[in-house]
JSON list of C-alpha atoms in Angstrom, two decimals:
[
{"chain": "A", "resi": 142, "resn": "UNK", "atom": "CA", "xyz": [-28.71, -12.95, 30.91]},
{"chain": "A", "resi": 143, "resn": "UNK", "atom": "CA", "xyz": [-26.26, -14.34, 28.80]},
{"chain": "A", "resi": 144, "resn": "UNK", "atom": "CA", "xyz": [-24.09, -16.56, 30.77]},
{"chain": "A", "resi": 145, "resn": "UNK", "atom": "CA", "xyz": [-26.03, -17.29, 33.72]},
{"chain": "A", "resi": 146, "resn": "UNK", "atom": "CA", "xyz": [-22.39, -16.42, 35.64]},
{"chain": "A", "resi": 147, "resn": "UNK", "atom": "CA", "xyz": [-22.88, -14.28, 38.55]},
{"chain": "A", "resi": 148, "resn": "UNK", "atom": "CA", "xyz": [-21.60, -10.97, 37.77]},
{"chain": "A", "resi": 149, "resn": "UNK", "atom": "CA", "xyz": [-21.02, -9.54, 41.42]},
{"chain": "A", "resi": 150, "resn": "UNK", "atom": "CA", "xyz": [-23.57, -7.41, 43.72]},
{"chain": "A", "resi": 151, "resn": "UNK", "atom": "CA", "xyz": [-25.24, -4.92, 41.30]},
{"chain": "A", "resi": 152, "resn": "UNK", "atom": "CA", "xyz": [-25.18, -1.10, 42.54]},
{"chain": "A", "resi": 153, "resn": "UNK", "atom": "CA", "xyz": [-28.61, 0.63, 42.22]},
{"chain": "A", "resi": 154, "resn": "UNK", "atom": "CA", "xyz": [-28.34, 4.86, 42.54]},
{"chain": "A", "resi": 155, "resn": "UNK", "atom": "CA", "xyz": [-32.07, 6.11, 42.65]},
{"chain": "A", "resi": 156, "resn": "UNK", "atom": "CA", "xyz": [-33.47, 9.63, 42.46]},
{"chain": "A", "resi": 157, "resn": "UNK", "atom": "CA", "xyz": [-36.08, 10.36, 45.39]},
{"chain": "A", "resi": 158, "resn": "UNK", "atom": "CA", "xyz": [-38.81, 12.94, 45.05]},
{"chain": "A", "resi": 159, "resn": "UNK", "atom": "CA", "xyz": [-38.86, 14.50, 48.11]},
{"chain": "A", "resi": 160, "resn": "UNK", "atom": "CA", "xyz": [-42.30, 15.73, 47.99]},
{"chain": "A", "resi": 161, "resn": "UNK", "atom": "CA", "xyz": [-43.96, 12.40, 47.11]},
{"chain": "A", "resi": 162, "resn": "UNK", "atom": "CA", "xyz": [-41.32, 9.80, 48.37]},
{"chain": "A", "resi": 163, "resn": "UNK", "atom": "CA", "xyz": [-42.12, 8.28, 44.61]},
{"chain": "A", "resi": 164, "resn": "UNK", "atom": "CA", "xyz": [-38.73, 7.04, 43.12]},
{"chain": "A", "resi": 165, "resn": "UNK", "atom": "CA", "xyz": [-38.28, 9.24, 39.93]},
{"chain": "A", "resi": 166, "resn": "UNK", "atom": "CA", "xyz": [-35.46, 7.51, 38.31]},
{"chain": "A", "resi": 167, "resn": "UNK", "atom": "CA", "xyz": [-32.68, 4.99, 38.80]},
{"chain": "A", "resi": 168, "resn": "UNK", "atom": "CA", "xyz": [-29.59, 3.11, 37.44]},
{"chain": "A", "resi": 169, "resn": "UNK", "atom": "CA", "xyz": [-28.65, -0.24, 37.87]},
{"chain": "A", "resi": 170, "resn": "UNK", "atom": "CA", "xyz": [-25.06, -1.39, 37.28]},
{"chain": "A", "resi": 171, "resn": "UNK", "atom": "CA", "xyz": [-22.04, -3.74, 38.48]},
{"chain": "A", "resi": 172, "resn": "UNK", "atom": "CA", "xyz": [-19.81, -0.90, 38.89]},
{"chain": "A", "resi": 173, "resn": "UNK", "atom": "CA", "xyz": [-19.01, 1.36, 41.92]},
{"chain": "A", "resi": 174, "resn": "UNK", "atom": "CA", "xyz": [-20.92, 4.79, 41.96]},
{"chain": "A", "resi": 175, "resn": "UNK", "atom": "CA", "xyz": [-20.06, 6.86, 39.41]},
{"chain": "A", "resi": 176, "resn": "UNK", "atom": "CA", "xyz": [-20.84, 10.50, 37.72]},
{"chain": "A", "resi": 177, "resn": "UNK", "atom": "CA", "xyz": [-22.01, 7.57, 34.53]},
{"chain": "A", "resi": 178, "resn": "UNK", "atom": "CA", "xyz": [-24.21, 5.96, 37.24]},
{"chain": "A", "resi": 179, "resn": "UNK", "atom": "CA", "xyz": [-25.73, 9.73, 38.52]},
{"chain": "A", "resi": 180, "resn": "UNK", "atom": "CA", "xyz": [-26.40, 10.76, 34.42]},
{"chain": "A", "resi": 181, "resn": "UNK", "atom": "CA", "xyz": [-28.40, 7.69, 34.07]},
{"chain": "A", "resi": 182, "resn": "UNK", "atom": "CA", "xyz": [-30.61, 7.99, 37.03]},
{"chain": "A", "resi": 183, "resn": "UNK", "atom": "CA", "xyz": [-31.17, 11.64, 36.12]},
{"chain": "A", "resi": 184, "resn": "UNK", "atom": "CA", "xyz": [-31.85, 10.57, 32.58]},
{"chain": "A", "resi": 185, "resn": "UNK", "atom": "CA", "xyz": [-34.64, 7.94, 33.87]},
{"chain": "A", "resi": 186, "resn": "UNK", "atom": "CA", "xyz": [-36.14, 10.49, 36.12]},
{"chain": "A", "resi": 187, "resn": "UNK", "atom": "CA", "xyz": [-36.40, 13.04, 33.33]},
{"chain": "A", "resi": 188, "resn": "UNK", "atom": "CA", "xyz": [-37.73, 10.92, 30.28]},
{"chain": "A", "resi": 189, "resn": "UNK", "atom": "CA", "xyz": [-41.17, 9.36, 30.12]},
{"chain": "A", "resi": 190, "resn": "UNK", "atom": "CA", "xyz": [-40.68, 5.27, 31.73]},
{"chain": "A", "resi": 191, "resn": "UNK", "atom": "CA", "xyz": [-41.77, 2.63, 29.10]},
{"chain": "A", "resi": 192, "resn": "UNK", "atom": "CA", "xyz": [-43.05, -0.69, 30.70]},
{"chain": "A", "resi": 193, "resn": "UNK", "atom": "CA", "xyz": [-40.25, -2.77, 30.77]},
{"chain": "A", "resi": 194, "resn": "UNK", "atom": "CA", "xyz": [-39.85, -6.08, 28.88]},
{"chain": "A", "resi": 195, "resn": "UNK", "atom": "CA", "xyz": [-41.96, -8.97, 30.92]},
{"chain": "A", "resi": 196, "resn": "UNK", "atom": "CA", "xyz": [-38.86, -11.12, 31.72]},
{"chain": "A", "resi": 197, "resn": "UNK", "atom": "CA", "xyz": [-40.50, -13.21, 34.28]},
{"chain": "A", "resi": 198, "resn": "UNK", "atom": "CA", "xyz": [-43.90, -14.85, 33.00]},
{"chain": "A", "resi": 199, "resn": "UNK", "atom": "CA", "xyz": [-46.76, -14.05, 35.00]},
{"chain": "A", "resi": 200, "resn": "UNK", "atom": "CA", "xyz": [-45.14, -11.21, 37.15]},
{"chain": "A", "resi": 201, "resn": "UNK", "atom": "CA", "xyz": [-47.36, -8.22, 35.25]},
{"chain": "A", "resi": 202, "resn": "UNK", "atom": "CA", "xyz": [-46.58, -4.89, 36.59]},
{"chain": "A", "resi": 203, "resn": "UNK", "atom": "CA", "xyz": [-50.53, -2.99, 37.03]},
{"chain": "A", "resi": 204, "resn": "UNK", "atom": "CA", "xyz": [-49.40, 0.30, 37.87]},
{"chain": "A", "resi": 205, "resn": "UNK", "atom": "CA", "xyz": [-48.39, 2.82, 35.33]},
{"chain": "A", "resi": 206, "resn": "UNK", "atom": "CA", "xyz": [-45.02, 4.84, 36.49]},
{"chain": "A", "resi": 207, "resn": "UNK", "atom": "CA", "xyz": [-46.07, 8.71, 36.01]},
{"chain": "A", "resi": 208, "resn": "UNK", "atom": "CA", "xyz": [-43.45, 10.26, 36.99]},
{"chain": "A", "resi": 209, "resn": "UNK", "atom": "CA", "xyz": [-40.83, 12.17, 34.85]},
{"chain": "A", "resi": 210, "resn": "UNK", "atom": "CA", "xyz": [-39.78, 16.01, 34.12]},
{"chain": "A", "resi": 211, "resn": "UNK", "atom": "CA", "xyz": [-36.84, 18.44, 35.01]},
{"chain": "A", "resi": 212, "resn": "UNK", "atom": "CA", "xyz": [-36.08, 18.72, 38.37]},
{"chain": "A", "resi": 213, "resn": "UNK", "atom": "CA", "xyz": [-36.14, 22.25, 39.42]},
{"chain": "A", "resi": 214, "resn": "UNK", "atom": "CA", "xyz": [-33.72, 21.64, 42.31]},
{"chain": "A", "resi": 215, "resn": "UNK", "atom": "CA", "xyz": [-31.72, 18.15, 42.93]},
{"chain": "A", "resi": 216, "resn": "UNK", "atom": "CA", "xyz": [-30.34, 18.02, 46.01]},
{"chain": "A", "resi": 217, "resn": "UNK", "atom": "CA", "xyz": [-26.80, 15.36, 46.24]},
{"chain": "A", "resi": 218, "resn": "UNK", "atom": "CA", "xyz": [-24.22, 14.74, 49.09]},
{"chain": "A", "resi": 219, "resn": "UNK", "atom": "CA", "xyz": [-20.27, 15.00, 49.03]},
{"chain": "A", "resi": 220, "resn": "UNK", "atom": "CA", "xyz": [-19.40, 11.72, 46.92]},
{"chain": "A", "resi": 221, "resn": "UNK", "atom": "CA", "xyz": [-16.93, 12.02, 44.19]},
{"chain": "A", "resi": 222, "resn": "UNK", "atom": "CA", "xyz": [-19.73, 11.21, 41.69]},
{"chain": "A", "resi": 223, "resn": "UNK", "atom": "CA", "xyz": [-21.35, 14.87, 42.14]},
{"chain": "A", "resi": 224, "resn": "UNK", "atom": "CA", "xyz": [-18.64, 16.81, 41.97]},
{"chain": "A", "resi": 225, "resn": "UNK", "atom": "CA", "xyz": [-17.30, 17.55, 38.69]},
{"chain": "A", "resi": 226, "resn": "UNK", "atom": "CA", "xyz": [-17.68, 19.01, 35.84]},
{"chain": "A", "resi": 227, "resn": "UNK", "atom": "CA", "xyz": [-20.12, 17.00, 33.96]},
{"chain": "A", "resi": 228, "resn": "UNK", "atom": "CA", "xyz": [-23.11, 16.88, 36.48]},
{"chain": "A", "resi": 229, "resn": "UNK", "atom": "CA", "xyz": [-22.66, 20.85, 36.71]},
{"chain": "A", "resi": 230, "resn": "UNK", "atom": "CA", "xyz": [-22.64, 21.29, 33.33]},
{"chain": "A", "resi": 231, "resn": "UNK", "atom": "CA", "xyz": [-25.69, 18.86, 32.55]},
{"chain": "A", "resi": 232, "resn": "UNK", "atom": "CA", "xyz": [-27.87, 20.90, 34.86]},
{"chain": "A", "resi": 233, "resn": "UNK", "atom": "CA", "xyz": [-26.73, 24.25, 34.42]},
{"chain": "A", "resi": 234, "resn": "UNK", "atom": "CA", "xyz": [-28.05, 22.95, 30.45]},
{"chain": "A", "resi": 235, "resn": "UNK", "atom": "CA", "xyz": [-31.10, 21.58, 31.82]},
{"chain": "A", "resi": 236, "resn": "UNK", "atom": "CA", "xyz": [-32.02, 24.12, 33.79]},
{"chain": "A", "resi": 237, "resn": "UNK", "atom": "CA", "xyz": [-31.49, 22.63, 37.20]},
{"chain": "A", "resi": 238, "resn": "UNK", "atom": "CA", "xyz": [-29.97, 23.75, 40.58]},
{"chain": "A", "resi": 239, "resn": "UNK", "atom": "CA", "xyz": [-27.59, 21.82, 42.63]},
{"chain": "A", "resi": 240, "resn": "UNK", "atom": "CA", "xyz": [-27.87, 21.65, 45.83]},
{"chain": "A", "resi": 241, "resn": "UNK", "atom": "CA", "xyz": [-24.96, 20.22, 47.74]},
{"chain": "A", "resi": 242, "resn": "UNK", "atom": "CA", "xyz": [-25.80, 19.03, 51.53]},
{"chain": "A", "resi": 243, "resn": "UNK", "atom": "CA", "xyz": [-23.02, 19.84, 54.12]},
{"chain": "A", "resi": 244, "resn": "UNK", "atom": "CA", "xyz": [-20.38, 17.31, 55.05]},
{"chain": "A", "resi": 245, "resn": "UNK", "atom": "CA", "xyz": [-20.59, 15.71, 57.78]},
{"chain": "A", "resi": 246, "resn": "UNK", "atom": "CA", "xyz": [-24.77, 16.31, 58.28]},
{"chain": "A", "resi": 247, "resn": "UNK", "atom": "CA", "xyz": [-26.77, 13.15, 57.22]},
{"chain": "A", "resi": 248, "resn": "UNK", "atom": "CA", "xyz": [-30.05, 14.85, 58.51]},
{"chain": "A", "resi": 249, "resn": "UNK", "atom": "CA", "xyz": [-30.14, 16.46, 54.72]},
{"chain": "A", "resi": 250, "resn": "UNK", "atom": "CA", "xyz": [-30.44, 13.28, 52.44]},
{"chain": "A", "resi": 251, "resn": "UNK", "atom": "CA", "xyz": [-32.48, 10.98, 54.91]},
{"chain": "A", "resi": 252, "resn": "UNK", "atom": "CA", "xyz": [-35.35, 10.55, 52.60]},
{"chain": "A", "resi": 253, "resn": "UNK", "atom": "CA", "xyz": [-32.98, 8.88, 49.88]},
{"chain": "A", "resi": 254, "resn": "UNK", "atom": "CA", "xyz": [-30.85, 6.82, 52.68]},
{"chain": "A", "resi": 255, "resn": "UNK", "atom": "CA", "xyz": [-34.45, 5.81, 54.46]},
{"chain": "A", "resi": 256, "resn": "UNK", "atom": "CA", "xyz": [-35.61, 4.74, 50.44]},
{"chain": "A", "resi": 257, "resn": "UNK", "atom": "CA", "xyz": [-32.31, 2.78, 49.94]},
{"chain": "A", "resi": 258, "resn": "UNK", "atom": "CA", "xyz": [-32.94, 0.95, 53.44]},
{"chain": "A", "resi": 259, "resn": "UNK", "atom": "CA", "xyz": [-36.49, 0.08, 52.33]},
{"chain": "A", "resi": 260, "resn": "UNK", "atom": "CA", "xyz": [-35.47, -1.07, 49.29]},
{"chain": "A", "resi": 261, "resn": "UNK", "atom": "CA", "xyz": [-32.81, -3.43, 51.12]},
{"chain": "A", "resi": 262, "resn": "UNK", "atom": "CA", "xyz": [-35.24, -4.81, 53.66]},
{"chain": "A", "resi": 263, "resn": "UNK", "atom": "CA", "xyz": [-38.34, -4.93, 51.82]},
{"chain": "A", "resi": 264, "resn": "UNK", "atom": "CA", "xyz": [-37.11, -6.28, 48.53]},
{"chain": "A", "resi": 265, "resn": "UNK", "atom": "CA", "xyz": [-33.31, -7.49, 48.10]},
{"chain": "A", "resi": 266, "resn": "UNK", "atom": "CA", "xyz": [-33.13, -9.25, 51.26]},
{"chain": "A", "resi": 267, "resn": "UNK", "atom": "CA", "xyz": [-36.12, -11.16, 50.46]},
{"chain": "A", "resi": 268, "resn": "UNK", "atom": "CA", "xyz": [-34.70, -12.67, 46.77]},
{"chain": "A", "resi": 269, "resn": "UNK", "atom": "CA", "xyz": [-32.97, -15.58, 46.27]},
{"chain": "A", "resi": 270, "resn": "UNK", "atom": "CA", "xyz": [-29.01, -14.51, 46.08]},
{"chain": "A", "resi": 271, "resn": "UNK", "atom": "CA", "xyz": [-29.23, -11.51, 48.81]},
{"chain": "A", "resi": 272, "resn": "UNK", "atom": "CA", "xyz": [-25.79, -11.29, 50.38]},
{"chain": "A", "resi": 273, "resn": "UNK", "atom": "CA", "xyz": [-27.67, -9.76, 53.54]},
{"chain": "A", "resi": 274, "resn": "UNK", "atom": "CA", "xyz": [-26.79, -6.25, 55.32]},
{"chain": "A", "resi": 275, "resn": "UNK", "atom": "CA", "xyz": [-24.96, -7.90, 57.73]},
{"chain": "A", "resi": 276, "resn": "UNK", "atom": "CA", "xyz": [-22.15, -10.59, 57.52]},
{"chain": "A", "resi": 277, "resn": "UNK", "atom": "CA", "xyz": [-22.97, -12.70, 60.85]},
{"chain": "A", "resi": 278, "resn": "UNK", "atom": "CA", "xyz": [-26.91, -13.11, 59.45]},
{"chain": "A", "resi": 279, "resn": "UNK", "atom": "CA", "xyz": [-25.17, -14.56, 56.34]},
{"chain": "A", "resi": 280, "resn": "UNK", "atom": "CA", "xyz": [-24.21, -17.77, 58.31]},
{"chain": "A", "resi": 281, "resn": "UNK", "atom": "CA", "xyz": [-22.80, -20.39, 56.26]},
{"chain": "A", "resi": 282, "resn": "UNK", "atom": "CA", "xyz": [-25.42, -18.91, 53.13]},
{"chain": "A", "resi": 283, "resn": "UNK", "atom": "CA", "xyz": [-23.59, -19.02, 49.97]},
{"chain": "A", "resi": 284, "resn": "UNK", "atom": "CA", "xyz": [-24.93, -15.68, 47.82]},
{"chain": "A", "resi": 285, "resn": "UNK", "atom": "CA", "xyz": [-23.43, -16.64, 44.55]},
{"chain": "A", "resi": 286, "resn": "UNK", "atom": "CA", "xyz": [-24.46, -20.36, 44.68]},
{"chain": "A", "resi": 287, "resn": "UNK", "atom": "CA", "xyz": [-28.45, -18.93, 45.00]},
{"chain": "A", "resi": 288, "resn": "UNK", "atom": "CA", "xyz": [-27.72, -16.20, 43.17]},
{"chain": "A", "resi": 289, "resn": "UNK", "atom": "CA", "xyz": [-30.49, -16.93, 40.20]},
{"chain": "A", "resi": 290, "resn": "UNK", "atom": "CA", "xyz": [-32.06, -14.74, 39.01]},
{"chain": "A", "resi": 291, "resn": "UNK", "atom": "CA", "xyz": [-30.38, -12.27, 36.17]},
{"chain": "A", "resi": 292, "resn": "UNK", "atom": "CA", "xyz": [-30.41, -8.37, 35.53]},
{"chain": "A", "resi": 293, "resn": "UNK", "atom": "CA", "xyz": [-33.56, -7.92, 33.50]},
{"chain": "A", "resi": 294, "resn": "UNK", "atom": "CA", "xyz": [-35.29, -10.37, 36.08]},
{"chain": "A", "resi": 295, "resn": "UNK", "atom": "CA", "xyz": [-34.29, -8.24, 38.76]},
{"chain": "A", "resi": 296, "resn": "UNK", "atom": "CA", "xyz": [-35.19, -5.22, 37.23]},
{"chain": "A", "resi": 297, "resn": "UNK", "atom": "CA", "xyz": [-38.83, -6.38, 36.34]},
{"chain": "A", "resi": 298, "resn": "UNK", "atom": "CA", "xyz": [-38.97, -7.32, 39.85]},
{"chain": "A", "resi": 299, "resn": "UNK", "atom": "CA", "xyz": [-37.56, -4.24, 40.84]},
{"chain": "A", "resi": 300, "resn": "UNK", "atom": "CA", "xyz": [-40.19, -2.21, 39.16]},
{"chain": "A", "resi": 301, "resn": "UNK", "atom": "CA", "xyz": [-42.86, -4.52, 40.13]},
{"chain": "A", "resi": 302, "resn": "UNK", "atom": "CA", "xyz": [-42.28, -3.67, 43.71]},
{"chain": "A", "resi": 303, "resn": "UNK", "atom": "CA", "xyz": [-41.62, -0.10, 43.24]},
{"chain": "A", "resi": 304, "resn": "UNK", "atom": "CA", "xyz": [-45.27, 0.48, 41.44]},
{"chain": "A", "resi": 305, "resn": "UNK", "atom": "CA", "xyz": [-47.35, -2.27, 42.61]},
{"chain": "A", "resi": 306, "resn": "UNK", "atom": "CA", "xyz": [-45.89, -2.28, 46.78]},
{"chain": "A", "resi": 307, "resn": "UNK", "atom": "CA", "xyz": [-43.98, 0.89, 47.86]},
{"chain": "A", "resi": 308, "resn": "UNK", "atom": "CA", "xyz": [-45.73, 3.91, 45.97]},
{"chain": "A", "resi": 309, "resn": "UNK", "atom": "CA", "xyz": [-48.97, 1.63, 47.49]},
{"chain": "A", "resi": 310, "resn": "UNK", "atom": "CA", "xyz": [-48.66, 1.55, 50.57]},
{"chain": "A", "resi": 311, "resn": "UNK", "atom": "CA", "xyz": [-49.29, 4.44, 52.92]},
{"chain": "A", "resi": 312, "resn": "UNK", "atom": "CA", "xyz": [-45.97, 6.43, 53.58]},
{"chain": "A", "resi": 313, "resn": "UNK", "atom": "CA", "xyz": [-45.64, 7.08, 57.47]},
{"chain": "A", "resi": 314, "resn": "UNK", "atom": "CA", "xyz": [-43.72, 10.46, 56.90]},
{"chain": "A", "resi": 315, "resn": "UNK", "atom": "CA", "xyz": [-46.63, 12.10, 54.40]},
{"chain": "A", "resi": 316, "resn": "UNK", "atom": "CA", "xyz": [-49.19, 10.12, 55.55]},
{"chain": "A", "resi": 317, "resn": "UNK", "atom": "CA", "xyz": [-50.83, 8.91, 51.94]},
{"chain": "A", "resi": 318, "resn": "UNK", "atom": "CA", "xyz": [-49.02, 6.58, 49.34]},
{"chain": "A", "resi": 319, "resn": "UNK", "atom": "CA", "xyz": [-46.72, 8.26, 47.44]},
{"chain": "A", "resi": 320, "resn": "UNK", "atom": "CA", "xyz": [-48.52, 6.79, 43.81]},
{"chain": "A", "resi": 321, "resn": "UNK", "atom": "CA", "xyz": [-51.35, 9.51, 45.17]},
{"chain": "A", "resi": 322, "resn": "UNK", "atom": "CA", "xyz": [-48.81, 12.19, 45.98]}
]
């Protein structure tokens, strides 16, 4: 926002509502996943979401985002970033139960990998600077020379699309949108 450098390829960690497929929380940062990274998606999910700052003119988010609350239950996989003190100690204050999936069984966190791939395809490939999912559709595409728009751009954009597109449209696994879930 400041220098108009490119900073890298940002890392988003999102917390999925399993019930709803509505995206309670998430963090957005250049650095690689991290317990820091977990605490502030959990801390998004569980506080009431303000509109955020219109940082592109015209681009007007319509949809409120309702969701927020402690998780009874969150439900993680084997990375570093939930194991450790700090997460346990968080939700054992909170109230919450961890659930850790077994190794080696992706079945168990396919809603959150399915969200992440939607997100991918039906929103980062799309803007200017995408650095695509795979290198040979990259061609001779230079991601940093397009890369134009900055973080509080993207995140307006981000929201946009999580309010106004995915919790709209009808969700094949429930069968409604998950804004009326």
């Amino acid at each position: 926002d400041k220098t108009w450098l490119p900073l890298g390829r940002p890392t988003l960690t999102v917390a999925i509502d399993h019930y709803s497929r509505m995206l309670l929380g998430y963090y957005l940062s250049y650095g690689d996943p991290s317990t820091a990274a977990v605490m502030g998606a959990l801390r998004h999910a569980i506080l009431p979401k303000q509109p955020v700052t219109a940082a592109v003119p015209g681009l007007d988010i319509e949809h409120r985002w309702p969701c927020y609350g402690l998780p009874d239950l969150i439900v993680v996989d084997n990375g570093l970033e939930f194991h450790g003190r700090d997460l346990e100690d968080v939700c054992l204050d909170l109230g919450m139960k961890i659930y850790y999936c077994p190794k080696h069984q992706p079945r168990f966190k396919g809603t959150v990998e399915r969200y992440l791939k939607t997100v991918n395809h039906g929103l980062a490939q799309q803007l200017p600077g995408t650095s695509f999912s795979r290198l040979h559709l990259r061609g001779d595409y230079d991601p940093q020379q397009h890369a134009v728009l900055t973080l509080s751009e993207f995140v307006v954009i981000f929201e946009k699309w999580v309010l106004d597109v995915y919790a709209q449209q009808v969700h094949r696994s429930i069968g409604v949108t998950p804004w009326s879930r």
